[in-house]
Amino acid sequence: KSIIKTLHSIYKHFCLQQTTGFSEEVQAVVAPAVQSMIEIQNECIKNLLPIPVKAHYLFNLRDIWKVFLGFCSLSPKKSNEPLTVARGWVHEVTRVI
């Protein structure tokens, strides 16, 4: 549990720093997005075990990082609505995982 709290704190801080130019509604999406990504990561590790045919089912912290790099590359000029940011986050999750 302490590792999950630490990961949540690190990624939440990183994303809040990257979204300082966004509206408050968008910044309110950051904490749930971080928590959801950590939960998705844990479920993938638990349920998508690597097998010889699908050896690419190896998940690590790099995958979470890739999602948030894409998430934080959004521009406040083009995507300053919570729905647009949430769609970008969903796109990054499906792209990486």
PDB file of N, CA and C in Angstrom:
ATOM      1  N   LYS A   1       0.811  -1.198   0.000  1.00  0.00           N
ATOM      2  CA  LYS A   1       0.000   0.000   0.000  1.00  0.00           C
ATOM      3  C   LYS A   1       0.857   1.266   0.000  1.00  0.00           C
ATOM      4  N   SER A   2       1.972   1.263   0.705  1.00  0.00           N
ATOM      5  CA  SER A   2       2.795   2.472   0.753  1.00  0.00           C
ATOM      6  C   SER A   2       3.410   2.777  -0.612  1.00  0.00           C
ATOM      7  N   ILE A   3       3.710   1.745  -1.407  1.00  0.00           N
ATOM      8  CA  ILE A   3       4.242   1.974  -2.748  1.00  0.00           C
ATOM      9  C   ILE A   3       3.181   2.614  -3.623  1.00  0.00           C
ATOM     10  N   ILE A   4       1.944   2.168  -3.488  1.00  0.00           N
ATOM     11  CA  ILE A   4       0.855   2.738  -4.280  1.00  0.00           C
ATOM     12  C   ILE A   4       0.647   4.208  -3.907  1.00  0.00           C
ATOM     13  N   LYS A   5       0.705   4.514  -2.619  1.00  0.00           N
ATOM     14  CA  LYS A   5       0.565   5.907  -2.192  1.00  0.00           C
ATOM     15  C   LYS A   5       1.705   6.762  -2.719  1.00  0.00           C
ATOM     16  N   THR A   6       2.899   6.206  -2.717  1.00  0.00           N
ATOM     17  CA  THR A   6       4.060   6.931  -3.227  1.00  0.00           C
ATOM     18  C   THR A   6       3.925   7.183  -4.722  1.00  0.00           C
ATOM     19  N   LEU A   7       3.531   6.151  -5.473  1.00  0.00           N
ATOM     20  CA  LEU A   7       3.326   6.322  -6.911  1.00  0.00           C
ATOM     21  C   LEU A   7       2.250   7.359  -7.187  1.00  0.00           C
ATOM     22  N   HIS A   8       1.174   7.276  -6.439  1.00  0.00           N
ATOM     23  CA  HIS A   8       0.084   8.238  -6.613  1.00  0.00           C
ATOM     24  C   HIS A   8       0.586   9.662  -6.367  1.00  0.00           C
ATOM     25  N   SER A   9       1.350   9.845  -5.324  1.00  0.00           N
ATOM     26  CA  SER A   9       1.876  11.167  -4.987  1.00  0.00           C
ATOM     27  C   SER A   9       2.811  11.692  -6.070  1.00  0.00           C
ATOM     28  N   ILE A  10       3.698  10.838  -6.554  1.00  0.00           N
ATOM     29  CA  ILE A  10       4.671  11.253  -7.572  1.00  0.00           C
ATOM     30  C   ILE A  10       3.974  11.656  -8.861  1.00  0.00           C
ATOM     31  N   TYR A  11       3.098  10.795  -9.373  1.00  0.00           N
ATOM     32  CA  TYR A  11       2.452  11.077 -10.646  1.00  0.00           C
ATOM     33  C   TYR A  11       1.448  12.221 -10.531  1.00  0.00           C
ATOM     34  N   LYS A  12       0.769  12.326  -9.404  1.00  0.00           N
ATOM     35  CA  LYS A  12      -0.171  13.430  -9.213  1.00  0.00           C
ATOM     36  C   LYS A  12       0.584  14.761  -9.213  1.00  0.00           C
ATOM     37  N   HIS A  13       1.701  14.816  -8.499  1.00  0.00           N
ATOM     38  CA  HIS A  13       2.502  16.041  -8.461  1.00  0.00           C
ATOM     39  C   HIS A  13       3.022  16.386  -9.861  1.00  0.00           C
ATOM     40  N   PHE A  14       3.527  15.404 -10.565  1.00  0.00           N
ATOM     41  CA  PHE A  14       4.045  15.625 -11.911  1.00  0.00           C
ATOM     42  C   PHE A  14       2.948  16.161 -12.833  1.00  0.00           C
ATOM     43  N   CYS A  15       1.787  15.530 -12.808  1.00  0.00           N
ATOM     44  CA  CYS A  15       0.699  15.948 -13.698  1.00  0.00           C
ATOM     45  C   CYS A  15       0.144  17.315 -13.312  1.00  0.00           C
ATOM     46  N   LEU A  16       0.061  17.601 -12.028  1.00  0.00           N
ATOM     47  CA  LEU A  16      -0.421  18.918 -11.623  1.00  0.00           C
ATOM     48  C   LEU A  16       0.547  20.017 -12.062  1.00  0.00           C
ATOM     49  N   GLN A  17       1.845  19.727 -12.031  1.00  0.00           N
ATOM     50  CA  GLN A  17       2.830  20.699 -12.515  1.00  0.00           C
ATOM     51  C   GLN A  17       2.670  20.932 -14.012  1.00  0.00           C
ATOM     52  N   GLN A  18       2.369  19.866 -14.752  1.00  0.00           N
ATOM     53  CA  GLN A  18       2.251  19.976 -16.202  1.00  0.00           C
ATOM     54  C   GLN A  18       0.933  20.608 -16.640  1.00  0.00           C
ATOM     55  N   THR A  19      -0.062  20.629 -15.760  1.00  0.00           N
ATOM     56  CA  THR A  19      -1.370  21.165 -16.131  1.00  0.00           C
ATOM     57  C   THR A  19      -1.660  22.503 -15.461  1.00  0.00           C
ATOM     58  N   THR A  20      -0.643  23.245 -15.096  1.00  0.00           N
ATOM     59  CA  THR A  20      -0.863  24.519 -14.415  1.00  0.00           C
ATOM     60  C   THR A  20      -1.570  25.534 -15.310  1.00  0.00           C
ATOM     61  N   GLY A  21      -1.434  25.465 -16.598  1.00  0.00           N
ATOM     62  CA  GLY A  21      -2.092  26.405 -17.497  1.00  0.00           C
ATOM     63  C   GLY A  21      -3.522  26.039 -17.824  1.00  0.00           C
ATOM     64  N   PHE A  22      -3.989  24.911 -17.337  1.00  0.00           N
ATOM     65  CA  PHE A  22      -5.338  24.439 -17.629  1.00  0.00           C
ATOM     66  C   PHE A  22      -6.341  25.005 -16.628  1.00  0.00           C
ATOM     67  N   SER A  23      -7.608  24.838 -16.934  1.00  0.00           N
ATOM     68  CA  SER A  23      -8.669  25.286 -16.038  1.00  0.00           C
ATOM     69  C   SER A  23      -8.706  24.415 -14.777  1.00  0.00           C
ATOM     70  N   GLU A  24      -9.402  24.896 -13.766  1.00  0.00           N
ATOM     71  CA  GLU A  24      -9.512  24.132 -12.506  1.00  0.00           C
ATOM     72  C   GLU A  24     -10.264  22.825 -12.715  1.00  0.00           C
ATOM     73  N   GLU A  25     -11.215  22.807 -13.641  1.00  0.00           N
ATOM     74  CA  GLU A  25     -11.963  21.585 -13.920  1.00  0.00           C
ATOM     75  C   GLU A  25     -11.038  20.501 -14.479  1.00  0.00           C
ATOM     76  N   VAL A  26     -10.108  20.915 -15.314  1.00  0.00           N
ATOM     77  CA  VAL A  26      -9.145  19.957 -15.882  1.00  0.00           C
ATOM     78  C   VAL A  26      -8.195  19.476 -14.789  1.00  0.00           C
ATOM     79  N   GLN A  27      -7.735  20.377 -13.948  1.00  0.00           N
ATOM     80  CA  GLN A  27      -6.832  19.971 -12.877  1.00  0.00           C
ATOM     81  C   GLN A  27      -7.513  19.037 -11.892  1.00  0.00           C
ATOM     82  N   ALA A  28      -8.840  19.133 -11.765  1.00  0.00           N
ATOM     83  CA  ALA A  28      -9.578  18.229 -10.885  1.00  0.00           C
ATOM     84  C   ALA A  28      -9.624  16.809 -11.444  1.00  0.00           C
ATOM     85  N   VAL A  29      -9.352  16.651 -12.727  1.00  0.00           N
ATOM     86  CA  VAL A  29      -9.352  15.331 -13.361  1.00  0.00           C
ATOM     87  C   VAL A  29      -8.049  14.579 -13.071  1.00  0.00           C
ATOM     88  N   VAL A  30      -7.010  15.287 -12.678  1.00  0.00           N
ATOM     89  CA  VAL A  30      -5.685  14.686 -12.522  1.00  0.00           C
ATOM     90  C   VAL A  30      -5.672  13.581 -11.463  1.00  0.00           C
ATOM     91  N   ALA A  31      -6.141  13.855 -10.261  1.00  0.00           N
ATOM     92  CA  ALA A  31      -6.071  12.860  -9.186  1.00  0.00           C
ATOM     93  C   ALA A  31      -6.840  11.585  -9.524  1.00  0.00           C
ATOM     94  N   PRO A  32      -8.081  11.665 -10.048  1.00  0.00           N
ATOM     95  CA  PRO A  32      -8.766  10.424 -10.441  1.00  0.00           C
ATOM     96  C   PRO A  32      -8.056   9.692 -11.579  1.00  0.00           C
ATOM     97  N   ALA A  33      -7.447  10.430 -12.497  1.00  0.00           N
ATOM     98  CA  ALA A  33      -6.728   9.789 -13.601  1.00  0.00           C
ATOM     99  C   ALA A  33      -5.512   9.025 -13.084  1.00  0.00           C
ATOM    100  N   VAL A  34      -4.805   9.611 -12.152  1.00  0.00           N
ATOM    101  CA  VAL A  34      -3.636   8.942 -11.568  1.00  0.00           C
ATOM    102  C   VAL A  34      -4.065   7.680 -10.825  1.00  0.00           C
ATOM    103  N   GLN A  35      -5.089   7.798 -10.003  1.00  0.00           N
ATOM    104  CA  GLN A  35      -5.569   6.641  -9.248  1.00  0.00           C
ATOM    105  C   GLN A  35      -6.057   5.538 -10.183  1.00  0.00           C
ATOM    106  N   SER A  36      -6.779   5.921 -11.220  1.00  0.00           N
ATOM    107  CA  SER A  36      -7.280   4.930 -12.178  1.00  0.00           C
ATOM    108  C   SER A  36      -6.146   4.241 -12.912  1.00  0.00           C
ATOM    109  N   MET A  37      -5.120   4.994 -13.292  1.00  0.00           N
ATOM    110  CA  MET A  37      -3.996   4.385 -14.010  1.00  0.00           C
ATOM    111  C   MET A  37      -3.262   3.387 -13.137  1.00  0.00           C
ATOM    112  N   ILE A  38      -3.094   3.693 -11.873  1.00  0.00           N
ATOM    113  CA  ILE A  38      -2.428   2.755 -10.965  1.00  0.00           C
ATOM    114  C   ILE A  38      -3.272   1.508 -10.790  1.00  0.00           C
ATOM    115  N   GLU A  39      -4.586   1.658 -10.692  1.00  0.00           N
ATOM    116  CA  GLU A  39      -5.467   0.500 -10.576  1.00  0.00           C
ATOM    117  C   GLU A  39      -5.449  -0.342 -11.849  1.00  0.00           C
ATOM    118  N   ILE A  40      -5.451   0.309 -13.006  1.00  0.00           N
ATOM    119  CA  ILE A  40      -5.374  -0.421 -14.280  1.00  0.00           C
ATOM    120  C   ILE A  40      -4.062  -1.185 -14.358  1.00  0.00           C
ATOM    121  N   GLN A  41      -2.981  -0.545 -13.979  1.00  0.00           N
ATOM    122  CA  GLN A  41      -1.666  -1.200 -13.991  1.00  0.00           C
ATOM    123  C   GLN A  41      -1.667  -2.443 -13.098  1.00  0.00           C
ATOM    124  N   ASN A  42      -2.218  -2.316 -11.895  1.00  0.00           N
ATOM    125  CA  ASN A  42      -2.253  -3.452 -10.976  1.00  0.00           C
ATOM    126  C   ASN A  42      -3.111  -4.585 -11.519  1.00  0.00           C
ATOM    127  N   GLU A  43      -4.231  -4.270 -12.141  1.00  0.00           N
ATOM    128  CA  GLU A  43      -5.087  -5.303 -12.726  1.00  0.00           C
ATOM    129  C   GLU A  43      -4.398  -5.983 -13.906  1.00  0.00           C
ATOM    130  N   CYS A  44      -3.686  -5.230 -14.708  1.00  0.00           N
ATOM    131  CA  CYS A  44      -2.958  -5.824 -15.835  1.00  0.00           C
ATOM    132  C   CYS A  44      -1.871  -6.770 -15.347  1.00  0.00           C
ATOM    133  N   ILE A  45      -1.167  -6.358 -14.318  1.00  0.00           N
ATOM    134  CA  ILE A  45      -0.109  -7.218 -13.770  1.00  0.00           C
ATOM    135  C   ILE A  45      -0.707  -8.504 -13.216  1.00  0.00           C
ATOM    136  N   LYS A  46      -1.865  -8.371 -12.585  1.00  0.00           N
ATOM    137  CA  LYS A  46      -2.498  -9.527 -11.957  1.00  0.00           C
ATOM    138  C   LYS A  46      -3.168 -10.457 -12.975  1.00  0.00           C
ATOM    139  N   ASN A  47      -3.807  -9.904 -14.004  1.00  0.00           N
ATOM    140  CA  ASN A  47      -4.636 -10.709 -14.904  1.00  0.00           C
ATOM    141  C   ASN A  47      -4.006 -11.019 -16.248  1.00  0.00           C
ATOM    142  N   LEU A  48      -3.097 -10.200 -16.727  1.00  0.00           N
ATOM    143  CA  LEU A  48      -2.476 -10.432 -18.029  1.00  0.00           C
ATOM    144  C   LEU A  48      -1.062 -10.961 -17.828  1.00  0.00           C
ATOM    145  N   LEU A  49      -0.995 -12.189 -17.413  1.00  0.00           N
ATOM    146  CA  LEU A  49       0.300 -12.806 -17.145  1.00  0.00           C
ATOM    147  C   LEU A  49       0.977 -13.201 -18.455  1.00  0.00           C
ATOM    148  N   PRO A  50       2.297 -13.048 -18.533  1.00  0.00           N
ATOM    149  CA  PRO A  50       2.992 -13.429 -19.764  1.00  0.00           C
ATOM    150  C   PRO A  50       2.973 -14.943 -19.956  1.00  0.00           C
ATOM    151  N   ILE A  51       2.792 -15.345 -21.187  1.00  0.00           N
ATOM    152  CA  ILE A  51       2.872 -16.752 -21.571  1.00  0.00           C
ATOM    153  C   ILE A  51       3.778 -16.816 -22.799  1.00  0.00           C
ATOM    154  N   PRO A  52       4.245 -17.986 -23.184  1.00  0.00           N
ATOM    155  CA  PRO A  52       5.166 -18.043 -24.330  1.00  0.00           C
ATOM    156  C   PRO A  52       4.609 -17.415 -25.604  1.00  0.00           C
ATOM    157  N   VAL A  53       3.306 -17.560 -25.825  1.00  0.00           N
ATOM    158  CA  VAL A  53       2.707 -17.001 -27.039  1.00  0.00           C
ATOM    159  C   VAL A  53       2.563 -15.484 -26.934  1.00  0.00           C
ATOM    160  N   LYS A  54       2.320 -14.985 -25.727  1.00  0.00           N
ATOM    161  CA  LYS A  54       2.126 -13.556 -25.515  1.00  0.00           C
ATOM    162  C   LYS A  54       3.126 -13.048 -24.477  1.00  0.00           C
ATOM    163  N   ALA A  55       4.381 -13.099 -24.817  1.00  0.00           N
ATOM    164  CA  ALA A  55       5.426 -12.670 -23.884  1.00  0.00           C
ATOM    165  C   ALA A  55       5.447 -11.155 -23.705  1.00  0.00           C
ATOM    166  N   HIS A  56       4.686 -10.427 -24.535  1.00  0.00           N
ATOM    167  CA  HIS A  56       4.674  -8.964 -24.425  1.00  0.00           C
ATOM    168  C   HIS A  56       3.828  -8.480 -23.256  1.00  0.00           C
ATOM    169  N   TYR A  57       3.183  -9.372 -22.526  1.00  0.00           N
ATOM    170  CA  TYR A  57       2.397  -8.981 -21.354  1.00  0.00           C
ATOM    171  C   TYR A  57       3.318  -8.803 -20.145  1.00  0.00           C
ATOM    172  N   LEU A  58       4.237  -7.908 -20.256  1.00  0.00           N
ATOM    173  CA  LEU A  58       5.108  -7.535 -19.148  1.00  0.00           C
ATOM    174  C   LEU A  58       4.873  -6.057 -18.874  1.00  0.00           C
ATOM    175  N   PHE A  59       4.388  -5.747 -17.692  1.00  0.00           N
ATOM    176  CA  PHE A  59       4.042  -4.378 -17.359  1.00  0.00           C
ATOM    177  C   PHE A  59       4.949  -3.883 -16.247  1.00  0.00           C
ATOM    178  N   ASN A  60       5.367  -2.637 -16.357  1.00  0.00           N
ATOM    179  CA  ASN A  60       6.196  -2.035 -15.321  1.00  0.00           C
ATOM    180  C   ASN A  60       5.891  -0.543 -15.224  1.00  0.00           C
ATOM    181  N   LEU A  61       6.636   0.169 -14.419  1.00  0.00           N
ATOM    182  CA  LEU A  61       6.382   1.591 -14.211  1.00  0.00           C
ATOM    183  C   LEU A  61       6.596   2.427 -15.469  1.00  0.00           C
ATOM    184  N   ARG A  62       7.353   1.915 -16.396  1.00  0.00           N
ATOM    185  CA  ARG A  62       7.584   2.634 -17.649  1.00  0.00           C
ATOM    186  C   ARG A  62       6.268   2.838 -18.403  1.00  0.00           C
ATOM    187  N   ASP A  63       5.355   1.867 -18.288  1.00  0.00           N
ATOM    188  CA  ASP A  63       4.064   1.987 -18.971  1.00  0.00           C
ATOM    189  C   ASP A  63       3.235   3.133 -18.388  1.00  0.00           C
ATOM    190  N   ILE A  64       3.221   3.256 -17.068  1.00  0.00           N
ATOM    191  CA  ILE A  64       2.513   4.371 -16.446  1.00  0.00           C
ATOM    192  C   ILE A  64       3.145   5.693 -16.893  1.00  0.00           C
ATOM    193  N   TRP A  65       4.445   5.720 -16.938  1.00  0.00           N
ATOM    194  CA  TRP A  65       5.159   6.934 -17.342  1.00  0.00           C
ATOM    195  C   TRP A  65       4.782   7.331 -18.773  1.00  0.00           C
ATOM    196  N   LYS A  66       4.694   6.357 -19.678  1.00  0.00           N
ATOM    197  CA  LYS A  66       4.336   6.647 -21.064  1.00  0.00           C
ATOM    198  C   LYS A  66       2.930   7.233 -21.153  1.00  0.00           C
ATOM    199  N   VAL A  67       2.015   6.706 -20.360  1.00  0.00           N
ATOM    200  CA  VAL A  67       0.645   7.236 -20.355  1.00  0.00           C
ATOM    201  C   VAL A  67       0.647   8.687 -19.918  1.00  0.00           C
ATOM    202  N   PHE A  68       1.368   8.996 -18.851  1.00  0.00           N
ATOM    203  CA  PHE A  68       1.354  10.359 -18.348  1.00  0.00           C
ATOM    204  C   PHE A  68       2.170  11.315 -19.196  1.00  0.00           C
ATOM    205  N   LEU A  69       3.153  10.837 -19.914  1.00  0.00           N
ATOM    206  CA  LEU A  69       3.849  11.710 -20.856  1.00  0.00           C
ATOM    207  C   LEU A  69       2.894  12.164 -21.955  1.00  0.00           C
ATOM    208  N   GLY A  70       2.111  11.220 -22.464  1.00  0.00           N
ATOM    209  CA  GLY A  70       1.109  11.582 -23.464  1.00  0.00           C
ATOM    210  C   GLY A  70       0.034  12.475 -22.886  1.00  0.00           C
ATOM    211  N   PHE A  71      -0.396  12.164 -21.676  1.00  0.00           N
ATOM    212  CA  PHE A  71      -1.423  12.942 -20.988  1.00  0.00           C
ATOM    213  C   PHE A  71      -0.953  14.380 -20.775  1.00  0.00           C
ATOM    214  N   CYS A  72       0.286  14.550 -20.391  1.00  0.00           N
ATOM    215  CA  CYS A  72       0.815  15.881 -20.093  1.00  0.00           C
ATOM    216  C   CYS A  72       1.255  16.641 -21.335  1.00  0.00           C
ATOM    217  N   SER A  73       1.214  16.001 -22.484  1.00  0.00           N
ATOM    218  CA  SER A  73       1.582  16.712 -23.711  1.00  0.00           C
ATOM    219  C   SER A  73       0.390  17.461 -24.305  1.00  0.00           C
ATOM    220  N   LEU A  74      -0.762  17.370 -23.665  1.00  0.00           N
ATOM    221  CA  LEU A  74      -1.931  18.112 -24.141  1.00  0.00           C
ATOM    222  C   LEU A  74      -1.706  19.613 -23.976  1.00  0.00           C
ATOM    223  N   SER A  75      -2.267  20.378 -24.859  1.00  0.00           N
ATOM    224  CA  SER A  75      -2.100  21.828 -24.831  1.00  0.00           C
ATOM    225  C   SER A  75      -3.350  22.493 -24.253  1.00  0.00           C
ATOM    226  N   PRO A  76      -3.179  23.457 -23.346  1.00  0.00           N
ATOM    227  CA  PRO A  76      -4.362  24.135 -22.806  1.00  0.00           C
ATOM    228  C   PRO A  76      -5.110  24.951 -23.854  1.00  0.00           C
ATOM    229  N   LYS A  77      -4.436  25.317 -24.930  1.00  0.00           N
ATOM    230  CA  LYS A  77      -5.109  26.072 -25.995  1.00  0.00           C
ATOM    231  C   LYS A  77      -6.079  25.189 -26.772  1.00  0.00           C
ATOM    232  N   LYS A  78      -5.728  23.918 -26.943  1.00  0.00           N
ATOM    233  CA  LYS A  78      -6.560  23.017 -27.744  1.00  0.00           C
ATOM    234  C   LYS A  78      -7.467  22.135 -26.910  1.00  0.00           C
ATOM    235  N   SER A  79      -7.094  21.867 -25.678  1.00  0.00           N
ATOM    236  CA  SER A  79      -7.874  20.923 -24.868  1.00  0.00           C
ATOM    237  C   SER A  79      -7.969  21.424 -23.437  1.00  0.00           C
ATOM    238  N   ASN A  80      -8.829  22.397 -23.222  1.00  0.00           N
ATOM    239  CA  ASN A  80      -8.983  22.952 -21.885  1.00  0.00           C
ATOM    240  C   ASN A  80     -10.329  22.555 -21.278  1.00  0.00           C
ATOM    241  N   GLU A  81     -10.908  21.487 -21.786  1.00  0.00           N
ATOM    242  CA  GLU A  81     -12.160  20.950 -21.269  1.00  0.00           C
ATOM    243  C   GLU A  81     -11.881  19.603 -20.611  1.00  0.00           C
ATOM    244  N   PRO A  82     -12.531  19.314 -19.488  1.00  0.00           N
ATOM    245  CA  PRO A  82     -12.289  18.037 -18.803  1.00  0.00           C
ATOM    246  C   PRO A  82     -12.585  16.820 -19.680  1.00  0.00           C
ATOM    247  N   LEU A  83     -13.628  16.893 -20.500  1.00  0.00           N
ATOM    248  CA  LEU A  83     -13.972  15.758 -21.361  1.00  0.00           C
ATOM    249  C   LEU A  83     -12.877  15.498 -22.389  1.00  0.00           C
ATOM    250  N   THR A  84     -12.328  16.547 -22.961  1.00  0.00           N
ATOM    251  CA  THR A  84     -11.247  16.394 -23.944  1.00  0.00           C
ATOM    252  C   THR A  84     -10.014  15.794 -23.299  1.00  0.00           C
ATOM    253  N   VAL A  85      -9.685  16.238 -22.111  1.00  0.00           N
ATOM    254  CA  VAL A  85      -8.526  15.707 -21.391  1.00  0.00           C
ATOM    255  C   VAL A  85      -8.763  14.250 -21.015  1.00  0.00           C
ATOM    256  N   ALA A  86      -9.977  13.928 -20.584  1.00  0.00           N
ATOM    257  CA  ALA A  86     -10.298  12.537 -20.235  1.00  0.00           C
ATOM    258  C   ALA A  86     -10.199  11.636 -21.463  1.00  0.00           C
ATOM    259  N   ARG A  87     -10.647  12.134 -22.599  1.00  0.00           N
ATOM    260  CA  ARG A  87     -10.520  11.347 -23.840  1.00  0.00           C
ATOM    261  C   ARG A  87      -9.058  11.140 -24.214  1.00  0.00           C
ATOM    262  N   GLY A  88      -8.241  12.167 -24.022  1.00  0.00           N
ATOM    263  CA  GLY A  88      -6.807  12.020 -24.287  1.00  0.00           C
ATOM    264  C   GLY A  88      -6.171  10.993 -23.371  1.00  0.00           C
ATOM    265  N   TRP A  89      -6.588  10.985 -22.100  1.00  0.00           N
ATOM    266  CA  TRP A  89      -6.065  10.005 -21.151  1.00  0.00           C
ATOM    267  C   TRP A  89      -6.477   8.590 -21.554  1.00  0.00           C
ATOM    268  N   VAL A  90      -7.752   8.419 -21.940  1.00  0.00           N
ATOM    269  CA  VAL A  90      -8.228   7.095 -22.373  1.00  0.00           C
ATOM    270  C   VAL A  90      -7.456   6.643 -23.607  1.00  0.00           C
ATOM    271  N   HIS A  91      -7.211   7.560 -24.537  1.00  0.00           N
ATOM    272  CA  HIS A  91      -6.438   7.220 -25.729  1.00  0.00           C
ATOM    273  C   HIS A  91      -5.044   6.740 -25.360  1.00  0.00           C
ATOM    274  N   GLU A  92      -4.391   7.448 -24.460  1.00  0.00           N
ATOM    275  CA  GLU A  92      -3.037   7.050 -24.050  1.00  0.00           C
ATOM    276  C   GLU A  92      -3.023   5.704 -23.345  1.00  0.00           C
ATOM    277  N   VAL A  93      -4.020   5.444 -22.503  1.00  0.00           N
ATOM    278  CA  VAL A  93      -4.099   4.146 -21.809  1.00  0.00           C
ATOM    279  C   VAL A  93      -4.259   3.027 -22.833  1.00  0.00           C
ATOM    280  N   THR A  94      -5.177   3.184 -23.795  1.00  0.00           N
ATOM    281  CA  THR A  94      -5.377   2.129 -24.782  1.00  0.00           C
ATOM    282  C   THR A  94      -4.180   1.992 -25.706  1.00  0.00           C
ATOM    283  N   ARG A  95      -3.479   3.084 -25.971  1.00  0.00           N
ATOM    284  CA  ARG A  95      -2.301   3.017 -26.827  1.00  0.00           C
ATOM    285  C   ARG A  95      -1.157   2.265 -26.144  1.00  0.00           C
ATOM    286  N   VAL A  96      -0.947   2.548 -24.867  1.00  0.00           N
ATOM    287  CA  VAL A  96       0.184   1.955 -24.149  1.00  0.00           C
ATOM    288  C   VAL A  96      -0.128   0.536 -23.694  1.00  0.00           C
ATOM    289  N   ILE A  97      -1.301   0.337 -23.132  1.00  0.00           N
ATOM    290  CA  ILE A  97      -1.648  -0.973 -22.575  1.00  0.00           C
ATOM    291  C   ILE A  97      -2.367  -1.762 -23.639  1.00  0.00           C
TER     292      ILE A  97
END
